[in-house]
XYZ file of C-alpha atoms in Angstrom:
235
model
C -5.454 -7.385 -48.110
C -6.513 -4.850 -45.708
C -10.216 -5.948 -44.771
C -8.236 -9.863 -44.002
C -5.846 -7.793 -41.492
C -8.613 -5.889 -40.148
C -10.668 -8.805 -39.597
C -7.840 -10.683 -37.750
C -6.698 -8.285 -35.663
C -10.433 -8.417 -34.601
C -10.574 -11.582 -33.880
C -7.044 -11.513 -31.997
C -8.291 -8.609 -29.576
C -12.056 -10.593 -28.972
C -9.618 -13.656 -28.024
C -7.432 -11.698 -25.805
C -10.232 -9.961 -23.596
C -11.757 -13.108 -23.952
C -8.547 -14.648 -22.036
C -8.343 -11.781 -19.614
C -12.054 -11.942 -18.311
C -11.487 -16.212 -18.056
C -8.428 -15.403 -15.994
C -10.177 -12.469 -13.969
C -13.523 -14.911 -13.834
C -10.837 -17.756 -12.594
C -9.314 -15.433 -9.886
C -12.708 -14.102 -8.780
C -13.680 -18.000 -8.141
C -10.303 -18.780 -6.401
C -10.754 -15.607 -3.898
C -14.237 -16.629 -2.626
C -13.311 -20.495 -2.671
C -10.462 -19.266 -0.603
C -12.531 -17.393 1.865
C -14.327 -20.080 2.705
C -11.823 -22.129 5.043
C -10.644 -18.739 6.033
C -13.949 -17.890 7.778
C -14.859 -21.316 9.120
C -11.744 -20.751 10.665
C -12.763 -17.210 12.013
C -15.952 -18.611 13.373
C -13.864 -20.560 15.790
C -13.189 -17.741 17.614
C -16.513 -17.618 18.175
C -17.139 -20.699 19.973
C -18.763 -21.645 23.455
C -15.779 -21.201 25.433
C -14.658 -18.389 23.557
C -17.917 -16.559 23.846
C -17.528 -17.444 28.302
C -14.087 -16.160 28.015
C -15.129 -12.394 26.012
C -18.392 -12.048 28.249
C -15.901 -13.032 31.557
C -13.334 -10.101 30.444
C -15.889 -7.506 30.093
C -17.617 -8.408 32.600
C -14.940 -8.151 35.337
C -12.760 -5.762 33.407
C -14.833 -4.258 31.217
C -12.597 -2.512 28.063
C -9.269 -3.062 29.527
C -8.587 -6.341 27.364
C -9.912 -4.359 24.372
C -6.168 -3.223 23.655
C -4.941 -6.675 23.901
C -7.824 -8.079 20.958
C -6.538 -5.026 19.230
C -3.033 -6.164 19.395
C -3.948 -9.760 17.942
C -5.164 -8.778 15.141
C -2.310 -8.411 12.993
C -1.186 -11.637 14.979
C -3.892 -13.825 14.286
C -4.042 -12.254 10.213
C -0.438 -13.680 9.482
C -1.022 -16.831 11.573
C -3.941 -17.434 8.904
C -1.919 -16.381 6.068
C 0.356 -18.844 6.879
C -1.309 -21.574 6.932
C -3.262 -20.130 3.680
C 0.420 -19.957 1.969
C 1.084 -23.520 2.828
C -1.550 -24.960 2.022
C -1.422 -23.743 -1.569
C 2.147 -23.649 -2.128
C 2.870 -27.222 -0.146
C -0.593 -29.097 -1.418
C -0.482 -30.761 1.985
C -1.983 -30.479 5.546
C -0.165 -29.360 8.477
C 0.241 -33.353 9.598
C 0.982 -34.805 6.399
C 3.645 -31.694 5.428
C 5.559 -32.535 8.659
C 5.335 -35.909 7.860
C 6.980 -35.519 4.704
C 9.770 -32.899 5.763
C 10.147 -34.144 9.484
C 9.000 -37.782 9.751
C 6.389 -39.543 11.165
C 7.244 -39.331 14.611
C 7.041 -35.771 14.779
C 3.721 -35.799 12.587
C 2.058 -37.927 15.572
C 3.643 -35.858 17.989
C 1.627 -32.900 16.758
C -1.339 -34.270 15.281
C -2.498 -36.669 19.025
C -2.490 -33.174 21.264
C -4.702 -31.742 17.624
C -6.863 -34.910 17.969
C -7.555 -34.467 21.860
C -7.830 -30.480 22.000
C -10.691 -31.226 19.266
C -12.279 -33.853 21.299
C -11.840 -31.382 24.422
C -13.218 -28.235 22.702
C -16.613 -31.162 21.582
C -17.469 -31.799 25.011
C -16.883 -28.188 25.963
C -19.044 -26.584 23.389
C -21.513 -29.753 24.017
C -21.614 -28.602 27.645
C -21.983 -25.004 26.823
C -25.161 -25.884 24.245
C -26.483 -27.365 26.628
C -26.328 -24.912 29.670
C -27.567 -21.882 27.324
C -30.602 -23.888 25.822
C -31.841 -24.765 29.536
C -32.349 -20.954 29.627
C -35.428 -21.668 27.530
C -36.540 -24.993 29.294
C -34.769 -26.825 26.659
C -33.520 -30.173 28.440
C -29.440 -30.892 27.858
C -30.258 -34.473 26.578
C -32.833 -33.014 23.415
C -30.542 -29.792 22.405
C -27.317 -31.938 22.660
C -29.149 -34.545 20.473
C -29.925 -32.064 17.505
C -26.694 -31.084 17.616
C -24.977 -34.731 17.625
C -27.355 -35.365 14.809
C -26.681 -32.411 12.534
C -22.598 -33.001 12.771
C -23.225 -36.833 12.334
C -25.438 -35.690 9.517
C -22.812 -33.294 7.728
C -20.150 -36.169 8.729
C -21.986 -38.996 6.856
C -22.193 -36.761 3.653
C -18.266 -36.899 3.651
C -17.893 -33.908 1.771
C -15.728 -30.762 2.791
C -18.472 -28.588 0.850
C -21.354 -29.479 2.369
C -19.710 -29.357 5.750
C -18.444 -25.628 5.059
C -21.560 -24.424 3.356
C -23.668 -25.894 6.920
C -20.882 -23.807 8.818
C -21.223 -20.567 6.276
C -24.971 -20.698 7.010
C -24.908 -21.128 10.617
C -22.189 -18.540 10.802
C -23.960 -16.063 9.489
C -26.497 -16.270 12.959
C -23.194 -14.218 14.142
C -24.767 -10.867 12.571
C -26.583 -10.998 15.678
C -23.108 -9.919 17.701
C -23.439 -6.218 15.963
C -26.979 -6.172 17.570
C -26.033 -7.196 20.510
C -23.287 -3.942 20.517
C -25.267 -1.135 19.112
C -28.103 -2.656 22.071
C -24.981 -2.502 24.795
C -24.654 1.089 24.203
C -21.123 1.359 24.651
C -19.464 5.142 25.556
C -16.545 6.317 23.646
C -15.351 7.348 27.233
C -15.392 4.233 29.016
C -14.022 2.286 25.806
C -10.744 5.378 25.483
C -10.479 4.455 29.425
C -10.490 0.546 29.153
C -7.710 1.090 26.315
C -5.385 2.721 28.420
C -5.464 0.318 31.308
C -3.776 -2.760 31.188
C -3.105 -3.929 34.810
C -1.063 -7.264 33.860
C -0.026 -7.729 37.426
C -3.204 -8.555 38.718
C -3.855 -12.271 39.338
C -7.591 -12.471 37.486
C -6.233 -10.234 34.622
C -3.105 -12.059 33.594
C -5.678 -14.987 33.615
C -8.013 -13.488 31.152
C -5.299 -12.402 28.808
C -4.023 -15.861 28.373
C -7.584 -17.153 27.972
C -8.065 -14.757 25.070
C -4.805 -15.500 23.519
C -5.962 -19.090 23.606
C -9.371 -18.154 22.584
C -8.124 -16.325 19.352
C -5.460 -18.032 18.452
C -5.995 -22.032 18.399
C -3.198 -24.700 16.647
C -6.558 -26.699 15.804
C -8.337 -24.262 13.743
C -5.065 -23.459 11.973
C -4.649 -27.223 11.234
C -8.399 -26.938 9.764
C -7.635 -24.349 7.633
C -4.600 -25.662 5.573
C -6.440 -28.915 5.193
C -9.191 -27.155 4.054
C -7.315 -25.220 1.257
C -5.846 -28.638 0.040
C -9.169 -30.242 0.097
C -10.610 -27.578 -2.056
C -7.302 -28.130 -4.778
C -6.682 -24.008 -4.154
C -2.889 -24.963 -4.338
């Protein structure tokens, strides 16, 4: 009768927007799960080194590298993507994807420079710890202790989640950057100024400019990211 048909096609459209807010509630979770290896990544570009490198181009050329960051934007967004795609589509890590397609050989050939750039950028940002905390009478041996025992910490837990959640937390001290630029006082002047020099023939500058292509762009943090994404089961 009527009121049966009625009733059904009640129930029908309470199961369907039930279905559509599960698969909107599901791709909601999926996006922020997502963004997580996708900013630990970003935060590398905020590293020790990286930080010497951006405070050494302003403070020798002031704006005139600003162009180039501008330029690797875009640059560094698809190199992400990439390794985002992959990692979903492929369910595998750089290494073990090239292992699979290419062979070992060529797997070892890209993960051992990986492996010693990692161990390279540790001592560095080690170093660089320790030089900024003796600004504050901090010795080198205490501050590089707290730091060998909070990633020993996070290492022994042997989970991916508490490892990014520790970085998501200490990334966020990073808010302190926009401080740091509204305190700098920049002038729309000098910044329009720095953007339309670009003086690639000089020694120093053509220096800089590969330091910051290096410092945004690392093969390390990419690697991070795709395993990342397959840790999490995004794929």
């Amino acid at each position: 009768d009527d009121s049966s048909f009625v009733d059904s096609s009640d129930d029908s459209l309470e199961t369907s927007s039930e279905s559509s807010g599960s698969r909107a509630s599901s791709f909601g979770r999926k996006f922020l799960a997502a963004m997580g290896p996708g900013l630990m990544a970003c935060f590398a570009d905020t590293d020790g080194p990286c930080l010497i490198t951006a405070a050494q181009s302003g403070a020798d050329w002031k704006y005139a590298l600003l162009s180039l960051e501008i330029m690797l934007i875009p640059v560094l967004f698809a190199a992400q993507e990439l390794t985002a795609r992959l990692g979903t589509v492929r369910g595998m890590g750089m290494t073990a994807m090239l292992r699979h397609d290419v062979g070992p050989v060529c797997a070892w050939m890209v993960s051992a420079p990986l492996l010693l750039t990692c161990v390279l950028g540790l001592l560095s940002e080690f170093s660089i710890i320790g030089q900024t905390m003796a600004f504050w009478d901090i010795p080198i041996w205490a501050s590089n202790f707290v730091v060998s025992f909070t990633l020993l910490a996070v290492a022994a837990t042997g989970s991916y989640h508490v490892a990014e959640r520790v970085g998501l937390v200490m990334g966020v001290c990073q808010v302190a950057f926009f401080a740091t630029m509204y305190m700098a006082v920049p002038h729309a002047s000098d910044v329009i100024e720095g953007l339309q020099e670009f003086p690639l023939r000089e020694k120093g500058f053509a220096k800089l400019v590969t330091a910051n292509i290096g410092a945004v762009i690392m093969p390390w943090m990419l690697a991070y990211q795709q395993s990342a994404i397959c840790n999490k089961g995004l794929g």
